Amino acid sequence: MFKIKSFDDCVFELSKLPGIGKKTAMRLALYLLNKDLPDIERLSNTLVNLKKNTRICKKCFGISESDICAICADTGRNNDTICVVEEPKDVFIIEASGRYDGLYHVLGGKIAPLDDIGPDKLRINELIKRVESENINEIIIATNPDIEGETTAIYIKKRLSHINKLLITRIASGIPIGSHLEYADEVTILKSIENRREMR
Ligand SMILES: [Zn+2]
């Protein structure tokens, strides 16, 4: 069988990426093969830098290039509102809408007993501490509108019930039940935040 080790290695690595099958990996490898070396070096450096230069923000647990992310450090933002999301990618999605100007808190998942993910595995205690120590007026819970997302929202609401004068809201499920933030367009996300309701 016809084999070129460096080509095969590249195809193998590319095919590990989500949504990339072997055929697509081969097409990409052939495409890269036709590029000039500086282009390839730039691509490979970008990937290495992505990993080397990013970390988790110590405050909101979103992706950051410093200990405290640009959103947490931005004094122009509305720092009395925290939007609670499941994953760092949700921050990107909401930010892309360009209309939310509060802060975030990334939980790192959602309560899912079947996957052995209890509240202790999420950054819920860190959220409570933030709300207790910062001057927060509103918590917008933007976990996905599926069973685990709802369970997580209800749990967080309970855990925050001791804090006086804190408004706890839930994004409107204009997003069809069972779908996820990542599939919703920016307008839908914007509407679901604008039409949020107080959790009672
Ligand atoms: Zn942050």
JSON list of N, CA and C in Angstrom, two decimals, residues 136-179:
[
{"chain": "A", "resi": 136, "resn": "ILE", "atom": "N", "xyz": [-23.60, 42.65, 43.65]},
{"chain": "A", "resi": 136, "resn": "ILE", "atom": "CA", "xyz": [-24.38, 42.11, 42.54]},
{"chain": "A", "resi": 136, "resn": "ILE", "atom": "C", "xyz": [-25.88, 42.32, 42.77]},
{"chain": "A", "resi": 137, "resn": "ASN", "atom": "N", "xyz": [-26.54, 42.88, 41.77]},
{"chain": "A", "resi": 137, "resn": "ASN", "atom": "CA", "xyz": [-27.99, 43.09, 41.87]},
{"chain": "A", "resi": 137, "resn": "ASN", "atom": "C", "xyz": [-28.78, 42.00, 41.15]},
{"chain": "A", "resi": 138, "resn": "GLU", "atom": "N", "xyz": [-28.20, 41.49, 40.07]},
{"chain": "A", "resi": 138, "resn": "GLU", "atom": "CA", "xyz": [-28.95, 40.50, 39.29]},
{"chain": "A", "resi": 138, "resn": "GLU", "atom": "C", "xyz": [-28.08, 39.36, 38.80]},
{"chain": "A", "resi": 139, "resn": "ILE", "atom": "N", "xyz": [-28.65, 38.17, 38.90]},
{"chain": "A", "resi": 139, "resn": "ILE", "atom": "CA", "xyz": [-28.03, 36.97, 38.35]},
{"chain": "A", "resi": 139, "resn": "ILE", "atom": "C", "xyz": [-28.94, 36.49, 37.22]},
{"chain": "A", "resi": 140, "resn": "ILE", "atom": "N", "xyz": [-28.39, 36.44, 36.02]},
{"chain": "A", "resi": 140, "resn": "ILE", "atom": "CA", "xyz": [-29.16, 35.90, 34.89]},
{"chain": "A", "resi": 140, "resn": "ILE", "atom": "C", "xyz": [-28.69, 34.47, 34.65]},
{"chain": "A", "resi": 141, "resn": "ILE", "atom": "N", "xyz": [-29.56, 33.51, 34.84]},
{"chain": "A", "resi": 141, "resn": "ILE", "atom": "CA", "xyz": [-29.13, 32.13, 34.64]},
{"chain": "A", "resi": 141, "resn": "ILE", "atom": "C", "xyz": [-29.41, 31.72, 33.19]},
{"chain": "A", "resi": 142, "resn": "ALA", "atom": "N", "xyz": [-28.30, 31.52, 32.46]},
{"chain": "A", "resi": 142, "resn": "ALA", "atom": "CA", "xyz": [-28.41, 31.23, 31.02]},
{"chain": "A", "resi": 142, "resn": "ALA", "atom": "C", "xyz": [-27.94, 29.82, 30.70]},
{"chain": "A", "resi": 143, "resn": "THR", "atom": "N", "xyz": [-28.20, 28.89, 31.61]},
{"chain": "A", "resi": 143, "resn": "THR", "atom": "CA", "xyz": [-27.90, 27.49, 31.28]},
{"chain": "A", "resi": 143, "resn": "THR", "atom": "C", "xyz": [-28.90, 27.06, 30.20]},
{"chain": "A", "resi": 144, "resn": "ASN", "atom": "N", "xyz": [-28.56, 26.01, 29.47]},
{"chain": "A", "resi": 144, "resn": "ASN", "atom": "CA", "xyz": [-29.40, 25.58, 28.36]},
{"chain": "A", "resi": 144, "resn": "ASN", "atom": "C", "xyz": [-30.78, 25.12, 28.84]},
{"chain": "A", "resi": 145, "resn": "PRO", "atom": "N", "xyz": [-31.80, 25.30, 28.00]},
{"chain": "A", "resi": 145, "resn": "PRO", "atom": "CA", "xyz": [-33.16, 24.94, 28.42]},
{"chain": "A", "resi": 145, "resn": "PRO", "atom": "C", "xyz": [-33.47, 23.46, 28.28]},
{"chain": "A", "resi": 146, "resn": "ASP", "atom": "N", "xyz": [-32.53, 22.60, 28.67]},
{"chain": "A", "resi": 146, "resn": "ASP", "atom": "CA", "xyz": [-32.82, 21.16, 28.70]},
{"chain": "A", "resi": 146, "resn": "ASP", "atom": "C", "xyz": [-32.98, 20.75, 30.17]},
{"chain": "A", "resi": 147, "resn": "ILE", "atom": "N", "xyz": [-33.22, 19.47, 30.40]},
{"chain": "A", "resi": 147, "resn": "ILE", "atom": "CA", "xyz": [-33.52, 19.04, 31.78]},
{"chain": "A", "resi": 147, "resn": "ILE", "atom": "C", "xyz": [-32.38, 19.37, 32.73]},
{"chain": "A", "resi": 148, "resn": "GLU", "atom": "N", "xyz": [-31.15, 19.07, 32.32]},
{"chain": "A", "resi": 148, "resn": "GLU", "atom": "CA", "xyz": [-30.00, 19.33, 33.21]},
{"chain": "A", "resi": 148, "resn": "GLU", "atom": "C", "xyz": [-29.81, 20.82, 33.43]},
{"chain": "A", "resi": 149, "resn": "GLY", "atom": "N", "xyz": [-30.00, 21.60, 32.36]},
{"chain": "A", "resi": 149, "resn": "GLY", "atom": "CA", "xyz": [-29.86, 23.05, 32.46]},
{"chain": "A", "resi": 149, "resn": "GLY", "atom": "C", "xyz": [-30.88, 23.65, 33.41]},
{"chain": "A", "resi": 150, "resn": "GLU", "atom": "N", "xyz": [-32.12, 23.14, 33.33]},
{"chain": "A", "resi": 150, "resn": "GLU", "atom": "CA", "xyz": [-33.19, 23.63, 34.22]},
{"chain": "A", "resi": 150, "resn": "GLU", "atom": "C", "xyz": [-32.89, 23.23, 35.66]},
{"chain": "A", "resi": 151, "resn": "THR", "atom": "N", "xyz": [-32.46, 21.99, 35.85]},
{"chain": "A", "resi": 151, "resn": "THR", "atom": "CA", "xyz": [-32.13, 21.50, 37.20]},
{"chain": "A", "resi": 151, "resn": "THR", "atom": "C", "xyz": [-31.04, 22.38, 37.81]},
{"chain": "A", "resi": 152, "resn": "THR", "atom": "N", "xyz": [-30.05, 22.70, 36.99]},
{"chain": "A", "resi": 152, "resn": "THR", "atom": "CA", "xyz": [-28.94, 23.54, 37.46]},
{"chain": "A", "resi": 152, "resn": "THR", "atom": "C", "xyz": [-29.44, 24.93, 37.83]},
{"chain": "A", "resi": 153, "resn": "ALA", "atom": "N", "xyz": [-30.33, 25.49, 37.01]},
{"chain": "A", "resi": 153, "resn": "ALA", "atom": "CA", "xyz": [-30.89, 26.82, 37.28]},
{"chain": "A", "resi": 153, "resn": "ALA", "atom": "C", "xyz": [-31.63, 26.83, 38.62]},
{"chain": "A", "resi": 154, "resn": "ILE", "atom": "N", "xyz": [-32.46, 25.82, 38.84]},
{"chain": "A", "resi": 154, "resn": "ILE", "atom": "CA", "xyz": [-33.25, 25.74, 40.08]},
{"chain": "A", "resi": 154, "resn": "ILE", "atom": "C", "xyz": [-32.32, 25.58, 41.29]},
{"chain": "A", "resi": 155, "resn": "TYR", "atom": "N", "xyz": [-31.30, 24.76, 41.12]},
{"chain": "A", "resi": 155, "resn": "TYR", "atom": "CA", "xyz": [-30.34, 24.54, 42.21]},
{"chain": "A", "resi": 155, "resn": "TYR", "atom": "C", "xyz": [-29.63, 25.85, 42.57]},
{"chain": "A", "resi": 156, "resn": "ILE", "atom": "N", "xyz": [-29.18, 26.58, 41.57]},
{"chain": "A", "resi": 156, "resn": "ILE", "atom": "CA", "xyz": [-28.47, 27.85, 41.82]},
{"chain": "A", "resi": 156, "resn": "ILE", "atom": "C", "xyz": [-29.39, 28.85, 42.50]},
{"chain": "A", "resi": 157, "resn": "LYS", "atom": "N", "xyz": [-30.64, 28.89, 42.04]},
{"chain": "A", "resi": 157, "resn": "LYS", "atom": "CA", "xyz": [-31.62, 29.80, 42.64]},
{"chain": "A", "resi": 157, "resn": "LYS", "atom": "C", "xyz": [-31.75, 29.52, 44.14]},
{"chain": "A", "resi": 158, "resn": "LYS", "atom": "N", "xyz": [-31.85, 28.22, 44.48]},
{"chain": "A", "resi": 158, "resn": "LYS", "atom": "CA", "xyz": [-31.97, 27.82, 45.90]},
{"chain": "A", "resi": 158, "resn": "LYS", "atom": "C", "xyz": [-30.75, 28.24, 46.69]},
{"chain": "A", "resi": 159, "resn": "ARG", "atom": "N", "xyz": [-29.58, 28.00, 46.10]},
{"chain": "A", "resi": 159, "resn": "ARG", "atom": "CA", "xyz": [-28.34, 28.31, 46.80]},
{"chain": "A", "resi": 159, "resn": "ARG", "atom": "C", "xyz": [-28.14, 29.81, 47.03]},
{"chain": "A", "resi": 160, "resn": "LEU", "atom": "N", "xyz": [-28.83, 30.62, 46.23]},
{"chain": "A", "resi": 160, "resn": "LEU", "atom": "CA", "xyz": [-28.67, 32.08, 46.36]},
{"chain": "A", "resi": 160, "resn": "LEU", "atom": "C", "xyz": [-29.81, 32.72, 47.15]},
{"chain": "A", "resi": 161, "resn": "SER", "atom": "N", "xyz": [-30.73, 31.87, 47.64]},
{"chain": "A", "resi": 161, "resn": "SER", "atom": "CA", "xyz": [-31.95, 32.42, 48.25]},
{"chain": "A", "resi": 161, "resn": "SER", "atom": "C", "xyz": [-31.69, 33.21, 49.54]},
{"chain": "A", "resi": 162, "resn": "HIS", "atom": "N", "xyz": [-30.50, 33.02, 50.15]},
{"chain": "A", "resi": 162, "resn": "HIS", "atom": "CA", "xyz": [-30.22, 33.73, 51.40]},
{"chain": "A", "resi": 162, "resn": "HIS", "atom": "C", "xyz": [-29.75, 35.16, 51.17]},
{"chain": "A", "resi": 163, "resn": "ILE", "atom": "N", "xyz": [-29.53, 35.51, 49.92]},
{"chain": "A", "resi": 163, "resn": "ILE", "atom": "CA", "xyz": [-29.02, 36.86, 49.65]},
{"chain": "A", "resi": 163, "resn": "ILE", "atom": "C", "xyz": [-30.17, 37.82, 49.38]},
{"chain": "A", "resi": 164, "resn": "ASN", "atom": "N", "xyz": [-30.26, 38.83, 50.22]},
{"chain": "A", "resi": 164, "resn": "ASN", "atom": "CA", "xyz": [-31.37, 39.79, 50.13]},
{"chain": "A", "resi": 164, "resn": "ASN", "atom": "C", "xyz": [-31.25, 40.67, 48.89]},
{"chain": "A", "resi": 165, "resn": "LYS", "atom": "N", "xyz": [-32.39, 41.04, 48.37]},
{"chain": "A", "resi": 165, "resn": "LYS", "atom": "CA", "xyz": [-32.49, 42.01, 47.27]},
{"chain": "A", "resi": 165, "resn": "LYS", "atom": "C", "xyz": [-31.75, 41.56, 46.02]},
{"chain": "A", "resi": 166, "resn": "LEU", "atom": "N", "xyz": [-31.51, 40.27, 45.87]},
{"chain": "A", "resi": 166, "resn": "LEU", "atom": "CA", "xyz": [-30.86, 39.79, 44.66]},
{"chain": "A", "resi": 166, "resn": "LEU", "atom": "C", "xyz": [-31.94, 39.33, 43.69]},
{"chain": "A", "resi": 167, "resn": "LEU", "atom": "N", "xyz": [-31.92, 39.91, 42.49]},
{"chain": "A", "resi": 167, "resn": "LEU", "atom": "CA", "xyz": [-32.88, 39.50, 41.47]},
{"chain": "A", "resi": 167, "resn": "LEU", "atom": "C", "xyz": [-32.28, 38.31, 40.72]},
{"chain": "A", "resi": 168, "resn": "ILE", "atom": "N", "xyz": [-33.00, 37.20, 40.69]},
{"chain": "A", "resi": 168, "resn": "ILE", "atom": "CA", "xyz": [-32.52, 36.03, 39.95]},
{"chain": "A", "resi": 168, "resn": "ILE", "atom": "C", "xyz": [-33.45, 35.81, 38.77]},
{"chain": "A", "resi": 169, "resn": "THR", "atom": "N", "xyz": [-32.88, 35.91, 37.58]},
{"chain": "A", "resi": 169, "resn": "THR", "atom": "CA", "xyz": [-33.71, 35.75, 36.38]},
{"chain": "A", "resi": 169, "resn": "THR", "atom": "C", "xyz": [-33.23, 34.56, 35.56]},
{"chain": "A", "resi": 170, "resn": "ARG", "atom": "N", "xyz": [-34.14, 34.08, 34.71]},
{"chain": "A", "resi": 170, "resn": "ARG", "atom": "CA", "xyz": [-33.84, 32.95, 33.83]},
{"chain": "A", "resi": 170, "resn": "ARG", "atom": "C", "xyz": [-34.09, 33.42, 32.41]},
{"chain": "A", "resi": 171, "resn": "ILE", "atom": "N", "xyz": [-33.17, 33.09, 31.49]},
{"chain": "A", "resi": 171, "resn": "ILE", "atom": "CA", "xyz": [-33.38, 33.51, 30.10]},
{"chain": "A", "resi": 171, "resn": "ILE", "atom": "C", "xyz": [-34.67, 32.89, 29.58]},
{"chain": "A", "resi": 172, "resn": "ALA", "atom": "N", "xyz": [-35.36, 33.62, 28.72]},
{"chain": "A", "resi": 172, "resn": "ALA", "atom": "CA", "xyz": [-36.60, 33.11, 28.13]},
{"chain": "A", "resi": 172, "resn": "ALA", "atom": "C", "xyz": [-36.25, 31.97, 27.20]},
{"chain": "A", "resi": 173, "resn": "SER", "atom": "N", "xyz": [-37.08, 30.93, 27.20]},
{"chain": "A", "resi": 173, "resn": "SER", "atom": "CA", "xyz": [-36.73, 29.82, 26.32]},
{"chain": "A", "resi": 173, "resn": "SER", "atom": "C", "xyz": [-37.33, 30.05, 24.94]},
{"chain": "A", "resi": 174, "resn": "GLY", "atom": "N", "xyz": [-36.98, 31.18, 24.33]},
{"chain": "A", "resi": 174, "resn": "GLY", "atom": "CA", "xyz": [-37.32, 31.43, 22.93]},
{"chain": "A", "resi": 174, "resn": "GLY", "atom": "C", "xyz": [-36.55, 30.44, 22.08]},
{"chain": "A", "resi": 175, "resn": "ILE", "atom": "N", "xyz": [-35.46, 29.96, 22.70]},
{"chain": "A", "resi": 175, "resn": "ILE", "atom": "CA", "xyz": [-34.69, 28.89, 22.09]},
{"chain": "A", "resi": 175, "resn": "ILE", "atom": "C", "xyz": [-35.53, 27.62, 22.28]},
{"chain": "A", "resi": 176, "resn": "PRO", "atom": "N", "xyz": [-35.82, 26.89, 21.20]},
{"chain": "A", "resi": 176, "resn": "PRO", "atom": "CA", "xyz": [-36.66, 25.70, 21.36]},
{"chain": "A", "resi": 176, "resn": "PRO", "atom": "C", "xyz": [-36.07, 24.73, 22.38]},
{"chain": "A", "resi": 177, "resn": "ILE", "atom": "N", "xyz": [-36.93, 24.14, 23.19]},
{"chain": "A", "resi": 177, "resn": "ILE", "atom": "CA", "xyz": [-36.48, 23.21, 24.22]},
{"chain": "A", "resi": 177, "resn": "ILE", "atom": "C", "xyz": [-35.65, 22.09, 23.59]},
{"chain": "A", "resi": 178, "resn": "GLY", "atom": "N", "xyz": [-34.56, 21.76, 24.25]},
{"chain": "A", "resi": 178, "resn": "GLY", "atom": "CA", "xyz": [-33.71, 20.68, 23.77]},
{"chain": "A", "resi": 178, "resn": "GLY", "atom": "C", "xyz": [-32.59, 21.16, 22.86]},
{"chain": "A", "resi": 179, "resn": "SER", "atom": "N", "xyz": [-32.74, 22.39, 22.35]},
{"chain": "A", "resi": 179, "resn": "SER", "atom": "CA", "xyz": [-31.63, 22.91, 21.55]},
{"chain": "A", "resi": 179, "resn": "SER", "atom": "C", "xyz": [-30.65, 23.59, 22.49]}
]
